[in-house]
Tab-separated table of C-alpha atoms in Angstrom:
chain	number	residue	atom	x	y	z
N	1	UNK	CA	0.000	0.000	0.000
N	2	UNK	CA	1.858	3.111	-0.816
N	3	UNK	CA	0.169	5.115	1.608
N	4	UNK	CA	0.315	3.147	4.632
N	5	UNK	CA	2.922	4.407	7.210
N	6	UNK	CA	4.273	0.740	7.875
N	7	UNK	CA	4.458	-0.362	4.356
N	8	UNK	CA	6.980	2.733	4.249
N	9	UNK	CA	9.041	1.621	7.658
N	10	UNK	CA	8.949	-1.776	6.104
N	11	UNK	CA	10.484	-0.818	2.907
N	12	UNK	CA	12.719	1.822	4.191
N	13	UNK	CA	11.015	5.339	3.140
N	14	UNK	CA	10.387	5.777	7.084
N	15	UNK	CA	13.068	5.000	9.419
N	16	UNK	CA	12.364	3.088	12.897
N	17	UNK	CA	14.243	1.727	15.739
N	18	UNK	CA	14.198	-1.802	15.233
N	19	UNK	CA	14.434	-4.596	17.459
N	20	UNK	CA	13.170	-7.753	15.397
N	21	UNK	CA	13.088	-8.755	11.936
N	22	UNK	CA	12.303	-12.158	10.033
N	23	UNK	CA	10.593	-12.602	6.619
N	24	UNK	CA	7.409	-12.083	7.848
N	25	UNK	CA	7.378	-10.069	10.972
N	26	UNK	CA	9.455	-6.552	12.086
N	27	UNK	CA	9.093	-5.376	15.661
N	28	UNK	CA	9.824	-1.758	16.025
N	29	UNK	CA	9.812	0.928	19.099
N	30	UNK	CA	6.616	3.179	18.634
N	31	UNK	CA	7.224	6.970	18.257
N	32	UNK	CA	4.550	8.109	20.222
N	33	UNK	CA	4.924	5.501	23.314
N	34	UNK	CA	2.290	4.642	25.887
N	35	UNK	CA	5.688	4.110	28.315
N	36	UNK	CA	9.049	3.612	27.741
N	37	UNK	CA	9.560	0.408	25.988
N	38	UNK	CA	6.398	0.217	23.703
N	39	UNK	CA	6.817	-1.872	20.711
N	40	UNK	CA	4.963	-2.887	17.707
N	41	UNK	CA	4.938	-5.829	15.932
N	42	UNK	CA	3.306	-5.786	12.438
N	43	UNK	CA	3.070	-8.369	9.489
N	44	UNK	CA	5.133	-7.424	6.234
N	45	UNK	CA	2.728	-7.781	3.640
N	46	UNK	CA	-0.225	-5.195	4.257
N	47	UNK	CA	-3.733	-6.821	6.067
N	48	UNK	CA	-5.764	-4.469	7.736
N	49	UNK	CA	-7.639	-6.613	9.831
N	50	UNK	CA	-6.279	-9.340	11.672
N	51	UNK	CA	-9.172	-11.772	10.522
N	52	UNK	CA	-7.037	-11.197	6.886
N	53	UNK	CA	-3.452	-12.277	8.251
N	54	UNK	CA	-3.103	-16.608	7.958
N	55	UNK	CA	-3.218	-18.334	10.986
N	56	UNK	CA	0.648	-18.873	10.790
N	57	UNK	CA	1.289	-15.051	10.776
N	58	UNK	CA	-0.553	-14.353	13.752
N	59	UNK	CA	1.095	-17.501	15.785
N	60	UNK	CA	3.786	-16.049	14.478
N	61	UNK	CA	2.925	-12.381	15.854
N	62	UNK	CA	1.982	-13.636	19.872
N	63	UNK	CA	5.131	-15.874	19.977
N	64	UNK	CA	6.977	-12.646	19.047
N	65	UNK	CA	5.062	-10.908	21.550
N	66	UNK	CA	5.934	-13.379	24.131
N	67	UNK	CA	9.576	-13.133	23.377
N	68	UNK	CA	9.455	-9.491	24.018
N	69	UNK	CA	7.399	-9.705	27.207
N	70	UNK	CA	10.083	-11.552	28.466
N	71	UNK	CA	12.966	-9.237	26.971
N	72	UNK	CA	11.208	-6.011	28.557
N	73	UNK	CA	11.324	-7.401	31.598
N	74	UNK	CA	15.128	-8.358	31.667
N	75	UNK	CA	15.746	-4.459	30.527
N	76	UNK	CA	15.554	-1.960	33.630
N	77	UNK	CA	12.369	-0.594	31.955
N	78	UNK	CA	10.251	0.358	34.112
N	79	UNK	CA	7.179	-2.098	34.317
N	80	UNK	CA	4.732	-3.613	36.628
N	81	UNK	CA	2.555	-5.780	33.977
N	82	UNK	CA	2.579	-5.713	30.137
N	83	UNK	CA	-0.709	-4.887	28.151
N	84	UNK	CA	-0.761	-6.483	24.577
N	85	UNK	CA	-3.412	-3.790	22.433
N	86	UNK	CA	-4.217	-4.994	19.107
N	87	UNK	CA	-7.273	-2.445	17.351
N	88	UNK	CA	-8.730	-4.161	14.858
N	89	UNK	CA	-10.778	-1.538	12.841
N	90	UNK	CA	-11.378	2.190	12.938
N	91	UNK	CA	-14.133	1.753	15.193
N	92	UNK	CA	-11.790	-0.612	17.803
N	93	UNK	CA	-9.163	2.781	17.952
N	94	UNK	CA	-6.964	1.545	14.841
N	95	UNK	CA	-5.145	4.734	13.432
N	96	UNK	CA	-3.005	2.783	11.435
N	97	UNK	CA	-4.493	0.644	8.594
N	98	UNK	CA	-2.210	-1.996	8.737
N	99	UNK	CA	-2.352	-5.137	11.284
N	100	UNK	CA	0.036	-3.798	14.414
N	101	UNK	CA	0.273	-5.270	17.849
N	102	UNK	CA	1.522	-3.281	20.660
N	103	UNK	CA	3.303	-4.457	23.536
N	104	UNK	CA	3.526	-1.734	26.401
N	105	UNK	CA	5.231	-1.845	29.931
N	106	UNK	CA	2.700	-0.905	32.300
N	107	UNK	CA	2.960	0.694	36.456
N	108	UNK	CA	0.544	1.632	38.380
N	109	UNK	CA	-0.448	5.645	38.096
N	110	UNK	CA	0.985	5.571	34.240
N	111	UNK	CA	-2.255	7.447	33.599
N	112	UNK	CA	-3.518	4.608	30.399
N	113	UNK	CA	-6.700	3.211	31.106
N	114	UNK	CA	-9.255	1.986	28.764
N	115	UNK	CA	-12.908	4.036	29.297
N	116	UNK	CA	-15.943	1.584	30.122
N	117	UNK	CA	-19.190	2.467	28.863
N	118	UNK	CA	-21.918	3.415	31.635
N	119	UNK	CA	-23.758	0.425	33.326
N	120	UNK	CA	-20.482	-1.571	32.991
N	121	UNK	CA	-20.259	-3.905	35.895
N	122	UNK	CA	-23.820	-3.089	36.932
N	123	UNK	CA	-25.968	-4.239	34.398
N	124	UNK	CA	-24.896	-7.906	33.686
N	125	UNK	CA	-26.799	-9.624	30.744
N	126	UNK	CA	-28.745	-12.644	31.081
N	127	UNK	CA	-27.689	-15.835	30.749
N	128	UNK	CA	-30.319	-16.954	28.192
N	129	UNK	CA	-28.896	-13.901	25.835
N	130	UNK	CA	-25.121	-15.161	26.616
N	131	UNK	CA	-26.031	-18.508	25.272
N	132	UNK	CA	-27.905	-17.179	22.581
N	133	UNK	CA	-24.824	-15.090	21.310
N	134	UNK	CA	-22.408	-18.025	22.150
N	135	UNK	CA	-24.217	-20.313	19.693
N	136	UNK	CA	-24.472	-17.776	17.023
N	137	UNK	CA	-20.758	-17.281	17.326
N	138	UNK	CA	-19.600	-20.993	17.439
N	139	UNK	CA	-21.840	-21.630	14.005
N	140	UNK	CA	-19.546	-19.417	12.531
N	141	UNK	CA	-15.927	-20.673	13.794
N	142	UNK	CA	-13.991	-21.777	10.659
C-alpha cells in the first residue's frame, strides 16, 4: 500500500528503531509511546484486519510478543505488567491501517486506562442472551 505508514518503515522510506526482523514479521519501538519500551509488531505484507493475516502469521505475531514480554522485563524498563493492544478496525481505535500489535510496559499511576461504557459492571446480561450469542458465534468458527 503506498500510503500506509508501515508499508513505508517496512520498505525503508520511514526510518524506525528496530528490534526484530524475520521474513514475515518486524518489531519496532513506537514513536509516540504509551511508556518507555512500547513496541509494535506488524506483518510485512499489508492486512488491515487481523481476521485477513493466515493463521501462521498471527502464531507467528503472539510468539513474538511473548519473546518481548520476556525481553522487557530483563531491561531496567520500568514495568509492573505488560498490556498487549491490538485495534482491529477504525471503530476498535486503529489509526493505522495496517495489522500492528503493541506491547507496552505498564505501572501503576501511568495514567492509560481503557474508558468503560456506563452500566459496565452493573448491568450484567442474562444468561439466556449469553447462550444465545455463544451459539451464534460458534456456528460461525472456521
Amino acid at each position: 500500500m503506498p500510503d500506509c505508514t508501515f508499508c513505508k518503515i517496512i520498505d525503508g522510506t520511514f526510518e524506525n528503531s528496530n528490534i526484530y526482523e524475520d521474513e514475515n514479521l518486524i518489531a519496532f519501538m513506537d514513536i509516540q509511546p504509551v511508556n518507555a519500551g512500547h513496541i509494535l509488531i506488524i506483518p510485512k505484507k499489508h492486512f488491515e484486519l487481523i481476521a485477513e493475516l493466515d493463521d501462521e502469521t498471527t502464531a507467528k505475531m503472539f510468539v513474538l510478543a511473548k519473546k518481548i514480554n520476556k525481553a522487557l522485563r530483563k531491561t531496567g524498563i520500568k514495568l509492573e505488567g505488560i498490556n498487549y493492544f491490538l485495534a482491529d478496525g477504525l471503530a476498535a481505535g486503529q489509526e493505522v491501517p495496517h495489522t500492528h500489535l503493541h506491547i507496552f510496559p505498564r505501572f501503576v499511576g501511568d495514567g492509560f486506562g481503557l474508558k468503560f461504557p456506563a452500566g459496565y459492571r452493573v448491568e450484567l446480561p442474562k444468561r439466556e442472551d449469553l447462550d444465545l450469542l455463544a451459539e451464534s458465534i460458534r456456528k460461525k468458527l472456521e
